[in-house]
Amino acid sequence: MPITFPNKPGLVIYLTAGDPDLGTTRDMAIAAIDNGADVIELGVPFSDPLADGPVIQRASERAVAKGTRLTDVLVICKEIRAARPQAGIILFSYLNPVVRLGMAAFATAAKDAGADGVLLTDMIVEEAAEYLEAMRTNDLAPVFLAAPTSPDERLKAIAENSRGFVYAISRVGITGTQAELASDAEQLVKRLKQFTKLPIALGFGISTPAHVQTVAGFADAAVIGSAIVGLVEKTAAAEAPRAVGDFVRSLRKGTTGA
Amino acid sequence: MSSTAIPTITSAAPVSATPGRFGIYGGRYVPETLMAALLELDHAYELAQADAAFHAELDGLLKDYVGRPTPLYFAKRLTETLGGAKIYLKREDLLHTGAHKINNALGQALLARRMGKQRIIAETGAGQHGVATATVCALFGLECVVYMGEEDMRRQELNVFRMRLLGAEVRGVASGSATLKDAINEAMRDWVTNVRTTFYILGSALGSHPYPTMVRDFHRVISKESKRQILEHEGRLPDAIVACVGGGSNAIGAFYEYIPEPNVALIGVEAGGRGTALGEHAARFQKNGGGIPGVLQGTYSYVLQDDAGQVATTHSVSAGLDYASVGPEHAMLHDSGRATYTSATDAEALNAVSVLSRTEGIIPALESAHAVAEALKLAPKMGKDKILMVNVSGRGDKDIGIMTREMNLSGAAAQKVSA
Ligand SMILES: Cc1ncc(COP(=O)(O)O)c(C=O)c1O
């Protein structure tokens, strides 16, 4: 199913799967969709999340400690797909759990689970031949990251190899919330737009309704990660789906199409 | 593990299309934010390699500041004690700062200076790479931040003091098992955040291209020297070379010039720790030990992991070998059979410390003691006409605390020397 952003800006909500537990992750995803999320990024927890800040590190550590596996994440992906056929779902992972399963086997299983696309944190375009082939074969969208440090020729390759959307990293750094959006962000989105008509989702450090409104001024979608994961961390499991739903609604409020 | 269970991520990728490959291993698996910096580093390194002035400066400092060449020493008493092959020790322990690590730290610091980077970061396990990096930063007036697992800070406390004395900031890392892997994660997070101003001096033949190649090149001097030296001593090449393998930098440096010499056996020694179960050792190449090709910290190589692809915790008495992955060039040498990889347990390494100390008056680092332990097993099985070379990658001063605790040194006479 093609990934679309009917709302402006679109909302992409990241969840670390298995934190606090898989069932709650599923219910939080559904609550996020019901309150205005266009795309869910289901994060596969990994023992060594080197691109992540402390909030997602801690969530990942908790989920790994609970024994959450990539194959478990695929199971809730399928459940979310069944419950909400219209939403976009992206599997978000570090490479090693995927390599362990096998790239082709992973892609087939992801398709079967109803995922629309995949984002691999430590996969760059130059190394992606086998990955791209597996995505193509299974009609899955590979989403690549674009960074403020990427020169134009890299942005071009990133844009040309991505499907669904391109994920623009708002600042030089790891995941985590921040008070203000970096000035890098708008420049990067502009540079990317030279090379693609795909929607550009901006992520890293977006945590408030005001941020989302700012993003609406220059990008197609905002990705909310650490703010959601941090909220989940301090909320009891039973309350978490409602809390996530409320938060997503507050992000959606004030944007067009709400 | 059947061979079909080994996933390769390169089957559809033309291997030659991406740089930094060692067979199917190596490559560049990093967050996009780092790519510009890695490409810049790759380019700067290429230019430096082709620049005679760079080599002249590096060689001059290696000689006058670091203390190269290191001796190749015939260990007569040890040879007689074991009653087999003639044992030669390559004395990297005699280098300034006490280990081979400074060969690479110096080379990378010179490169950083050429690139105009004023801020240096590094990770360290045993503290030797951290000390070497802090040292060269003091030498060149560069800002230095070293990430070190809190467990390693505790067990290698002396090196923490040394780094601080040299003006470096040591940042403790509490995540994971608070050892080398966690320190690398944190150093990479720093690099991703400060990539525009910061040079990451990686301490082993690990990480994404160009690090494994660059680090190997800076340590290649070990085998260049030893080859010349053994020819002077013996008029022929050794029959076997033994080196310990953490990330693999001293071993690849000690092996490299001999790779084209088919009659020289290359033997890497991993940390066997205190058992064969996952989590009890750091023997990535051990059969059924949990080491399977995967991606960790930027490169495709053997990784100790569970069947879901979560990286395993490791154990070794030696902080420098206590790591879940291994340099990609070793993965290639392992698969091709050109090098073989064995392991020594904590107990065997500690025993080797005793033996070498008492027979030769040389206290090796716990890392290097793993290589010595293999020599203790191997030499007696080899004929007296054979030559065995051991790379003593570092000296044991940093480990005196651990040795004191683990070896019951109070009653020295009771400590028997057994080979
Ligand atoms: C003395 C010594 N030898 C060996 C090692 C292991 O590293 P490598 O395998 O890169 O040589 C270390 C690492 O800290 C060390 O300090």
XYZ file of C-alpha atoms and ligand atoms in Angstrom:
693
model
C 0.000 0.000 0.000
C 1.470 3.388 -0.922
C 2.468 5.664 1.920
C 0.483 8.878 1.820
C 0.313 11.992 3.935
C -3.254 13.309 3.605
C -2.644 15.740 6.471
C -0.232 18.682 6.311
C 2.176 18.079 7.751
C 1.992 14.338 7.970
C 2.749 12.749 11.317
C 5.126 9.822 11.607
C 5.128 8.285 15.068
C 8.087 6.174 16.221
C 7.652 3.506 18.894
C 10.320 1.204 20.316
C 8.563 -2.133 19.975
C 8.407 -4.189 23.149
C 8.580 -1.237 25.517
C 6.825 -1.625 27.871
C 5.578 -4.800 26.132
C 4.508 -5.905 22.669
C 0.763 -5.765 23.298
C 1.025 -2.216 24.585
C 3.150 -1.229 21.600
C 0.413 -2.536 19.316
C -2.280 -0.671 21.228
C -0.222 2.533 21.271
C 0.264 2.318 17.515
C -3.455 1.925 16.982
C -4.173 4.827 19.346
C -1.652 6.978 17.479
C -3.293 6.153 14.146
C -6.756 6.905 15.519
C -5.549 10.299 16.709
C -3.923 11.450 13.515
C -0.707 9.546 12.842
C -0.218 8.851 9.137
C 2.689 6.472 9.495
C 3.906 4.299 12.367
C 7.591 3.507 12.613
C 7.943 0.274 14.524
C 11.415 0.332 16.042
C 13.112 -3.033 16.449
C 15.034 -2.850 19.729
C 18.765 -3.488 19.443
C 21.510 -4.090 21.972
C 23.751 -1.389 20.479
C 21.681 1.570 19.293
C 24.597 3.836 18.429
C 22.556 6.443 16.573
C 20.194 6.942 19.485
C 20.171 9.268 22.448
C 19.495 8.224 26.053
C 15.677 8.026 25.825
C 15.556 5.522 22.960
C 18.639 3.738 24.319
C 16.827 3.068 27.566
C 13.666 1.919 25.790
C 15.699 -0.356 23.575
C 17.528 -1.803 26.559
C 14.231 -2.514 28.349
C 12.733 -4.151 25.266
C 15.832 -6.277 24.602
C 15.870 -7.321 28.262
C 12.292 -8.550 27.790
C 13.501 -10.721 24.939
C 11.790 -8.777 22.151
C 12.838 -10.182 18.788
C 12.507 -8.912 15.251
C 10.054 -11.736 14.571
C 7.899 -10.556 17.505
C 7.831 -7.084 16.007
C 6.603 -8.591 12.747
C 3.761 -10.250 14.645
C 2.453 -6.956 16.049
C 3.024 -5.324 12.677
C 0.559 -7.812 11.254
C -1.914 -7.111 14.059
C -1.706 -3.355 13.534
C -2.133 -3.825 9.797
C -5.229 -5.965 10.363
C -6.715 -3.449 12.792
C -5.969 -0.319 10.721
C -5.647 -1.164 7.026
C -5.237 2.467 5.931
C -2.205 3.483 8.002
C 1.380 3.411 6.828
C 3.735 1.091 8.708
C 7.511 1.232 8.441
C 9.849 -1.241 10.140
C 12.753 0.630 11.646
C 15.832 -1.366 12.593
C 19.542 -1.511 12.970
C 21.042 -3.840 10.447
C 22.228 -6.747 12.567
C 18.868 -8.283 13.579
C 17.890 -8.165 9.890
C 21.164 -9.743 8.784
C 20.715 -12.439 11.406
C 17.329 -13.345 9.967
C 18.641 -12.999 6.418
C 17.816 -10.058 4.167
C 15.568 -11.964 1.756
C 13.749 -13.834 4.519
C 13.261 -10.570 6.393
C 11.794 -8.806 3.375
C 9.365 -11.640 2.665
C 8.287 -11.727 6.303
C 7.902 -7.948 6.435
C 5.684 -8.026 3.372
C 3.650 -10.829 4.867
C 3.267 -8.796 8.066
C 1.760 -5.963 6.064
C 4.589 -3.479 6.378
C 4.796 -0.764 3.749
C 8.459 -0.023 4.052
C 11.716 -0.396 5.907
C 14.275 1.973 7.349
C 17.688 0.614 8.338
C 19.616 3.051 10.508
C 23.083 1.891 9.528
C 22.473 1.128 5.863
C 23.882 3.633 3.406
C 23.022 3.692 -0.290
C 26.414 2.402 -1.447
C 26.020 -0.841 0.489
C 22.365 -1.342 -0.323
C 22.325 -3.484 -3.484
C 21.018 -6.644 -1.839
C 18.681 -4.684 0.420
C 17.194 -2.741 -2.495
C 16.718 -5.950 -4.441
C 14.875 -7.532 -1.501
C 12.685 -4.434 -1.134
C 11.885 -4.370 -4.852
C 11.043 -8.066 -4.989
C 8.573 -7.651 -2.143
C 7.180 -4.295 -3.172
C 8.387 -2.651 0.030
C 9.538 0.965 0.264
C 13.158 1.458 1.285
C 13.411 4.709 3.235
C 16.903 6.179 3.491
C 18.132 8.792 5.909
C 19.468 12.096 4.608
C 21.716 14.168 6.869
C 22.653 17.838 6.984
C 26.234 16.697 6.381
C 25.309 14.819 3.183
C 26.625 16.633 0.109
C 24.259 17.103 -2.831
C 25.485 14.088 -4.765
C 24.671 11.861 -1.802
C 21.245 13.476 -1.368
C 20.555 12.715 -5.000
C 21.413 9.030 -4.539
C 19.414 8.889 -1.308
C 16.380 10.458 -2.958
C 16.597 8.250 -6.038
C 16.826 5.055 -4.007
C 14.112 5.895 -1.482
C 10.460 5.057 -1.921
C 7.482 6.246 0.128
C 9.289 9.193 1.618
C 12.762 10.434 2.432
C 13.695 10.809 6.077
C 15.599 14.054 6.588
C 17.591 14.284 9.819
C 16.971 17.725 11.267
C 20.369 18.159 12.855
C 23.829 16.708 13.149
C 23.554 14.301 16.060
C 21.752 11.390 17.642
C 18.058 11.048 18.437
C 16.671 13.047 21.325
C 14.492 16.000 22.066
C 15.637 19.606 21.922
C 14.125 22.996 22.646
C 14.387 24.440 19.154
C 14.627 23.023 15.682
C 18.064 23.300 14.155
C 18.557 25.779 11.347
C 20.118 22.917 9.388
C 16.696 21.409 8.880
C 15.022 23.748 6.408
C 18.152 23.948 4.290
C 18.373 20.169 4.069
C 14.727 19.796 3.037
C 15.226 22.435 0.319
C 18.284 20.650 -0.973
C 16.429 17.328 -1.050
C 13.480 18.827 -2.919
C 15.804 19.553 -5.843
C 16.136 15.838 -6.384
C 12.774 14.304 -5.616
C 9.029 14.677 -5.597
C 8.750 12.179 -2.747
C 7.423 13.575 0.510
C 10.161 14.657 2.917
C 9.672 13.699 6.558
C 11.776 15.589 9.039
C 12.897 13.875 12.227
C 15.213 14.110 15.273
C 14.364 16.566 17.995
C 10.727 17.253 17.079
C 8.743 17.076 20.280
C 6.070 19.785 20.559
C 2.989 20.994 18.649
C 4.929 24.197 17.927
C 7.732 22.201 16.327
C 5.211 20.371 14.184
C 3.741 23.649 12.998
C 7.194 24.936 12.133
C 7.912 21.771 10.175
C 4.641 22.257 8.284
C 6.170 25.388 6.833
C 8.819 23.550 4.831
C 8.502 19.752 5.039
C 5.757 17.231 4.275
C 5.814 15.315 7.516
C 7.249 15.387 11.016
C 8.690 12.319 12.751
C 8.173 12.183 16.502
C 10.415 9.698 18.287
C 12.058 10.431 21.613
C 9.146 12.605 22.802
C 6.775 9.645 22.414
C 9.210 7.079 23.786
C 9.935 9.347 26.762
C 6.213 9.698 27.411
C 5.821 5.918 27.318
C 8.712 5.577 29.765
C 6.979 7.618 32.423
C 3.473 6.271 31.887
C 2.035 3.048 33.308
C 1.511 0.420 30.611
C -2.270 0.390 31.008
C -2.433 4.172 30.522
C 0.126 4.363 27.714
C -2.145 3.918 24.651
C -4.455 6.690 25.830
C -1.518 8.956 26.719
C 0.068 8.405 23.318
C -3.261 9.023 21.592
C -3.759 12.277 23.512
C -0.247 13.421 22.711
C -0.620 12.680 19.007
C -3.924 14.587 18.994
C -2.186 17.563 20.590
C 0.465 17.440 17.869
C -2.213 17.230 15.210
C -4.217 20.126 16.653
C -3.603 23.380 14.872
C -2.351 21.702 11.729
C -4.578 21.667 8.659
C -6.641 18.573 8.077
C -7.069 18.032 11.814
C 25.597 -24.013 12.766
C 25.281 -25.178 9.179
C 26.906 -23.089 6.510
C 23.557 -22.148 4.992
C 22.620 -20.554 8.315
C 25.338 -17.951 7.897
C 23.637 -14.947 6.410
C 25.726 -12.854 4.100
C 24.537 -9.420 3.262
C 26.683 -9.080 0.245
C 25.522 -11.900 -1.955
C 23.772 -9.578 -4.382
C 26.262 -6.755 -4.053
C 29.266 -6.768 -6.302
C 31.935 -6.882 -3.649
C 34.365 -4.793 -5.620
C 31.805 -2.006 -5.908
C 32.248 -0.897 -2.321
C 35.626 -0.027 -0.863
C 37.115 -1.418 2.281
C 36.180 -5.043 1.658
C 38.165 -7.978 2.915
C 36.535 -10.748 0.947
C 32.885 -10.428 1.935
C 33.754 -8.654 5.208
C 34.240 -5.006 6.085
C 32.378 -2.229 4.293
C 30.658 0.835 5.672
C 27.535 0.429 7.779
C 27.055 3.730 9.540
C 24.435 6.412 10.071
C 24.336 8.686 7.032
C 25.450 11.659 9.146
C 28.951 10.139 9.331
C 29.350 9.396 5.654
C 30.712 12.773 4.617
C 33.321 12.544 7.382
C 34.294 8.987 6.425
C 34.700 9.983 2.799
C 36.753 13.008 3.831
C 38.927 10.784 6.028
C 39.339 8.247 3.253
C 40.475 10.972 0.888
C 42.827 12.626 3.387
C 44.354 9.261 4.228
C 44.940 8.488 0.564
C 46.699 11.807 0.075
C 48.804 11.306 3.205
C 49.776 7.821 2.084
C 51.113 9.247 -1.135
C 52.961 12.076 0.607
C 56.614 11.463 1.454
C 56.560 14.289 3.998
C 53.806 12.523 5.964
C 55.805 9.323 6.136
C 58.992 11.178 7.021
C 57.317 12.887 9.951
C 55.632 9.680 11.132
C 58.825 7.641 10.844
C 60.841 10.327 12.626
C 58.449 10.408 15.570
C 58.177 6.619 15.684
C 61.942 6.492 16.040
C 62.678 9.420 18.353
C 59.502 9.706 20.393
C 57.905 6.257 20.385
C 61.090 4.200 20.430
C 61.025 2.170 17.230
C 62.319 -0.199 16.138
C 61.413 -2.482 19.005
C 63.773 -5.396 19.656
C 63.132 -8.913 18.498
C 64.415 -10.777 21.495
C 65.426 -14.449 21.674
C 63.805 -15.803 24.831
C 66.478 -18.300 25.756
C 65.276 -19.351 29.205
C 61.692 -19.713 28.071
C 62.836 -21.740 25.067
C 64.875 -24.035 27.314
C 62.050 -24.358 29.824
C 59.596 -25.456 27.145
C 62.088 -27.626 25.328
C 60.740 -27.084 21.802
C 60.767 -24.315 19.218
C 63.059 -21.316 19.567
C 60.925 -18.488 20.877
C 61.411 -14.908 19.797
C 59.506 -12.064 21.396
C 58.636 -8.949 19.428
C 58.865 -6.323 22.132
C 56.008 -3.886 21.482
C 55.771 -3.658 25.266
C 58.892 -1.494 25.182
C 57.234 1.288 23.226
C 56.463 4.650 24.788
C 53.167 4.354 26.721
C 53.667 0.586 27.000
C 51.839 -1.003 24.082
C 51.605 -1.170 20.296
C 48.596 1.152 20.347
C 50.718 4.266 19.923
C 51.795 3.248 16.389
C 48.239 3.879 15.262
C 47.361 6.743 17.602
C 50.351 8.708 16.337
C 49.548 8.051 12.688
C 45.920 9.098 13.087
C 46.835 12.180 15.119
C 49.173 13.323 12.355
C 46.325 12.819 9.928
C 43.938 14.793 12.146
C 46.412 17.644 12.219
C 46.714 17.609 8.438
C 42.919 17.765 8.237
C 42.811 20.716 10.615
C 40.748 18.894 13.270
C 41.416 20.271 16.733
C 39.215 17.955 18.760
C 40.078 14.283 19.169
C 37.872 11.551 20.559
C 38.752 7.932 21.213
C 37.396 4.839 22.912
C 39.492 2.603 25.065
C 39.161 -0.826 26.670
C 42.355 -1.633 28.516
C 43.208 2.049 28.536
C 46.308 1.602 26.383
C 44.730 3.160 23.319
C 43.321 5.924 25.476
C 46.724 6.613 26.989
C 48.373 6.537 23.558
C 45.771 8.956 22.200
C 46.035 11.271 25.213
C 49.795 11.197 24.739
C 49.814 12.210 21.093
C 47.177 14.861 21.803
C 49.479 16.332 24.437
C 52.309 16.169 21.939
C 50.350 18.096 19.305
C 48.286 20.322 21.585
C 44.925 18.785 20.629
C 41.796 18.557 22.775
C 41.199 14.938 23.817
C 38.106 13.127 25.084
C 38.319 9.392 25.792
C 35.268 7.163 26.314
C 35.795 4.198 28.590
C 33.384 1.673 30.052
C 32.961 2.084 33.782
C 33.868 -1.554 34.366
C 37.108 -0.973 32.466
C 37.770 2.259 34.399
C 37.577 0.206 37.527
C 39.857 -2.606 36.408
C 42.343 -0.405 34.539
C 42.361 2.449 37.002
C 46.042 3.242 36.535
C 45.453 4.098 32.886
C 42.564 6.387 33.831
C 44.972 8.375 35.993
C 47.549 8.429 33.209
C 45.055 9.812 30.691
C 43.978 12.522 33.106
C 47.568 13.392 33.882
C 48.134 13.803 30.153
C 45.314 16.326 30.006
C 42.596 14.155 28.487
C 39.007 14.084 29.662
C 37.896 10.527 30.469
C 34.153 9.984 30.155
C 32.789 6.870 31.812
C 30.186 4.809 29.960
C 27.652 2.920 32.050
C 25.494 1.351 29.327
C 25.526 -2.325 28.358
C 28.271 -4.207 30.152
C 30.262 -0.956 30.507
C 33.207 -2.287 28.509
C 34.846 -1.648 25.139
C 31.786 -2.121 22.916
C 29.812 0.370 24.961
C 32.686 2.850 24.851
C 32.736 2.596 21.039
C 28.960 3.197 20.899
C 29.376 6.334 22.960
C 32.369 7.551 20.960
C 30.336 7.088 17.785
C 27.460 9.078 19.290
C 29.883 11.875 20.093
C 31.287 11.693 16.570
C 27.810 11.819 14.982
C 27.082 14.913 17.077
C 30.391 16.744 16.588
C 31.418 15.337 13.249
C 32.188 18.701 11.695
C 34.996 19.500 14.154
C 36.068 16.168 15.556
C 38.460 13.418 14.497
C 37.720 9.955 15.875
C 40.961 8.050 16.557
C 39.647 4.492 16.556
C 41.942 2.143 18.438
C 41.722 -1.152 16.640
C 41.400 -2.570 13.130
C 37.635 -2.237 13.422
C 34.815 0.002 12.332
C 33.847 1.134 8.892
C 36.176 1.796 6.010
C 38.819 3.261 5.997
C 39.592 2.419 9.638
C 40.447 -1.292 9.357
C 42.846 -0.586 6.503
C 44.322 2.550 8.025
C 44.857 1.029 11.471
C 46.462 -2.037 9.900
C 48.776 0.141 7.822
C 49.951 2.023 10.907
C 50.742 -1.262 12.688
C 52.315 -2.918 9.673
C 55.647 -1.600 10.905
C 55.634 -4.453 13.466
C 55.951 -7.172 10.832
C 58.179 -5.063 8.597
C 60.680 -4.839 11.428
C 60.301 -8.407 12.646
C 60.859 -9.813 9.179
C 64.141 -7.955 8.830
C 65.125 -8.840 12.395
C 64.414 -12.560 12.185
C 66.418 -12.738 8.969
C 69.307 -11.080 10.792
C 69.027 -13.485 13.745
C 68.252 -16.710 11.970
C 68.653 -16.164 8.265
C 65.121 -17.406 7.708
C 61.499 -16.650 8.438
C 59.716 -18.019 11.519
C 57.549 -21.118 11.327
C 54.737 -19.504 13.252
C 53.707 -16.122 14.604
C 51.362 -15.794 17.546
C 49.458 -12.657 18.554
C 46.459 -11.933 20.722
C 43.287 -10.688 19.001
C 40.953 -8.169 20.571
C 39.836 -5.975 17.711
C 42.852 -7.327 15.946
C 45.263 -4.429 15.503
C 48.448 -5.845 16.993
C 47.781 -9.189 15.319
C 47.189 -7.763 11.854
C 50.301 -5.610 12.244
C 52.343 -8.621 13.350
C 50.933 -10.844 10.565
C 50.679 -8.564 7.601
C 54.069 -8.861 5.929
C 53.939 -12.636 6.303
C 50.546 -13.177 4.680
C 52.172 -13.928 1.290
C 54.663 -16.326 2.947
C 52.937 -19.728 2.830
C 55.339 -21.419 5.249
C 54.695 -19.025 8.094
C 51.719 -20.080 10.213
C 49.694 -17.161 11.573
C 47.934 -17.816 14.849
C 45.562 -15.384 16.507
C 44.579 -15.941 20.123
C 41.199 -14.796 21.384
C 39.975 -14.509 24.923
C 38.563 -17.818 26.099
C 37.415 -16.185 29.317
C 35.939 -18.531 31.901
C 33.750 -20.800 29.800
C 32.430 -21.664 26.365
C 28.858 -20.428 26.818
C 27.822 -17.170 25.186
C 28.661 -14.336 27.557
C 31.566 -16.153 29.212
C 34.238 -15.440 26.596
C 35.220 -13.240 23.666
C 36.247 -15.964 21.210
C 34.443 -14.832 18.088
C 35.893 -17.565 15.899
C 35.364 -20.416 18.345
C 33.153 -23.141 16.859
C 29.676 -23.083 18.402
C 30.725 -20.142 20.549
C 28.065 -17.806 19.181
C 30.243 -15.887 16.717
C 28.352 -15.390 13.453
C 28.881 -12.847 10.669
C 26.902 -9.692 11.308
C 27.131 -5.929 11.484
C 28.394 -4.163 14.569
C 29.747 -0.640 14.815
C 30.149 -0.023 11.144
C 31.578 -3.233 9.749
C 30.535 -6.703 8.646
C 32.491 -9.330 10.551
C 32.072 -12.107 13.077
C 29.906 -10.958 15.985
C 29.057 -12.805 19.178
C 25.275 -12.670 19.192
C 22.121 -14.534 20.048
C 19.840 -16.041 17.439
C 17.770 -12.851 17.283
C 20.767 -10.751 16.328
C 21.240 -9.094 19.706
C 24.919 -8.659 20.440
C 26.083 -10.805 23.337
C 27.903 -9.652 26.405
C 31.461 -10.915 26.684
C 33.895 -11.766 29.424
C 37.657 -11.697 29.643
C 40.086 -11.024 32.465
C 41.726 -8.745 29.908
C 39.788 -5.586 29.076
C 41.526 -5.215 25.719
C 40.221 -8.538 24.402
C 36.749 -8.215 25.917
C 34.845 -7.336 22.736
C 32.023 -8.977 20.792
C 33.327 -8.449 17.276
C 36.666 -8.569 15.501
C 38.366 -6.722 12.675
C 37.024 -7.712 9.230
C 40.427 -8.611 7.814
C 40.742 -11.306 10.464
C 37.318 -12.616 9.437
C 38.656 -13.011 5.915
C 41.917 -14.631 7.081
C 39.856 -16.981 9.234
C 37.525 -18.070 6.446
C 40.340 -18.524 3.938
C 42.311 -20.545 6.453
C 45.370 -18.322 6.006
C 45.340 -17.621 9.721
C 44.047 -19.856 12.471
C 42.413 -18.624 15.641
C 42.601 -20.296 19.001
C 41.781 -19.071 22.461
C 43.346 -18.936 25.891
C 41.291 -18.888 29.065
C 41.633 -16.340 31.846
C 43.507 -18.923 33.912
C 45.877 -19.786 31.078
C 46.640 -16.122 30.486
C 47.339 -15.508 34.167
C 49.621 -18.520 34.243
C 51.441 -17.201 31.182
C 52.039 -13.915 33.003
C 53.804 -15.866 35.762
C 55.838 -17.950 33.390
C 57.094 -15.081 31.276
C 57.768 -12.909 34.307
C 59.832 -15.568 36.032
C 61.684 -17.046 33.096
C 62.466 -13.852 31.201
C 61.887 -10.948 33.552
C 59.154 -9.606 31.291
C 55.709 -8.879 32.739
C 53.306 -8.895 29.782
C 49.946 -7.187 29.587
C 47.049 -9.564 30.211
C 46.115 -9.212 26.527
C 49.597 -10.193 25.375
C 49.631 -13.000 27.931
C 46.984 -14.756 25.820
C 49.522 -14.971 22.998
C 52.168 -16.170 25.426
C 49.752 -18.827 26.711
C 49.366 -20.202 23.198
C 53.152 -20.250 22.822
C 53.396 -22.280 26.029
C 51.115 -24.896 24.452
C 52.610 -24.786 20.997
C 56.385 -24.549 21.455
C 56.828 -27.937 23.159
C 55.022 -29.598 20.237
C 57.388 -28.037 17.729
C 60.897 -29.311 17.027
C 63.949 -27.534 18.382
C 64.822 -26.441 14.873
C 61.546 -24.521 14.578
C 61.070 -20.822 15.237
C 58.055 -19.374 17.015
C 57.556 -15.611 17.168
C 55.288 -14.084 19.792
C 54.058 -10.521 19.598
C 54.221 -9.051 23.092
C 51.769 -6.251 22.400
C 52.089 -4.511 25.753
C 53.540 -4.526 29.210
C 51.696 -5.555 32.319
C 52.069 -2.546 34.605
C 48.438 -1.540 34.044
C 47.320 -4.988 35.187
C 49.209 -5.247 38.451
C 45.988 -4.675 40.414
C 44.144 -7.526 38.661
C 47.178 -9.792 38.848
C 47.551 -9.138 42.548
C 43.911 -10.067 43.132
C 43.802 -13.052 40.789
C 47.198 -14.639 41.334
C 47.595 -14.889 45.085
C 50.976 -13.189 45.028
C 51.341 -12.964 48.781
C 53.160 -16.258 49.039
C 55.452 -15.902 46.052
C 57.266 -19.164 46.705
C 53.990 -21.057 46.633
C 53.276 -19.819 43.126
C 54.609 -22.544 40.936
C 55.697 -21.927 37.403
C 53.995 -24.424 35.186
C 54.194 -24.332 31.453
C 48.551 -4.503 25.223
C 47.361 -4.752 24.370
N 47.372 -5.780 23.515
C 46.319 -6.073 22.743
C 45.149 -5.340 22.808
C 44.000 -5.760 21.964
O 43.759 -4.955 20.858
P 44.131 -5.391 19.413
O 43.529 -6.723 19.154
O 43.560 -4.325 18.551
O 45.609 -5.455 19.294
C 45.086 -4.235 23.669
C 43.870 -3.430 23.728
O 43.629 -2.658 24.568
C 46.225 -3.943 24.475
O 46.200 -2.929 25.333
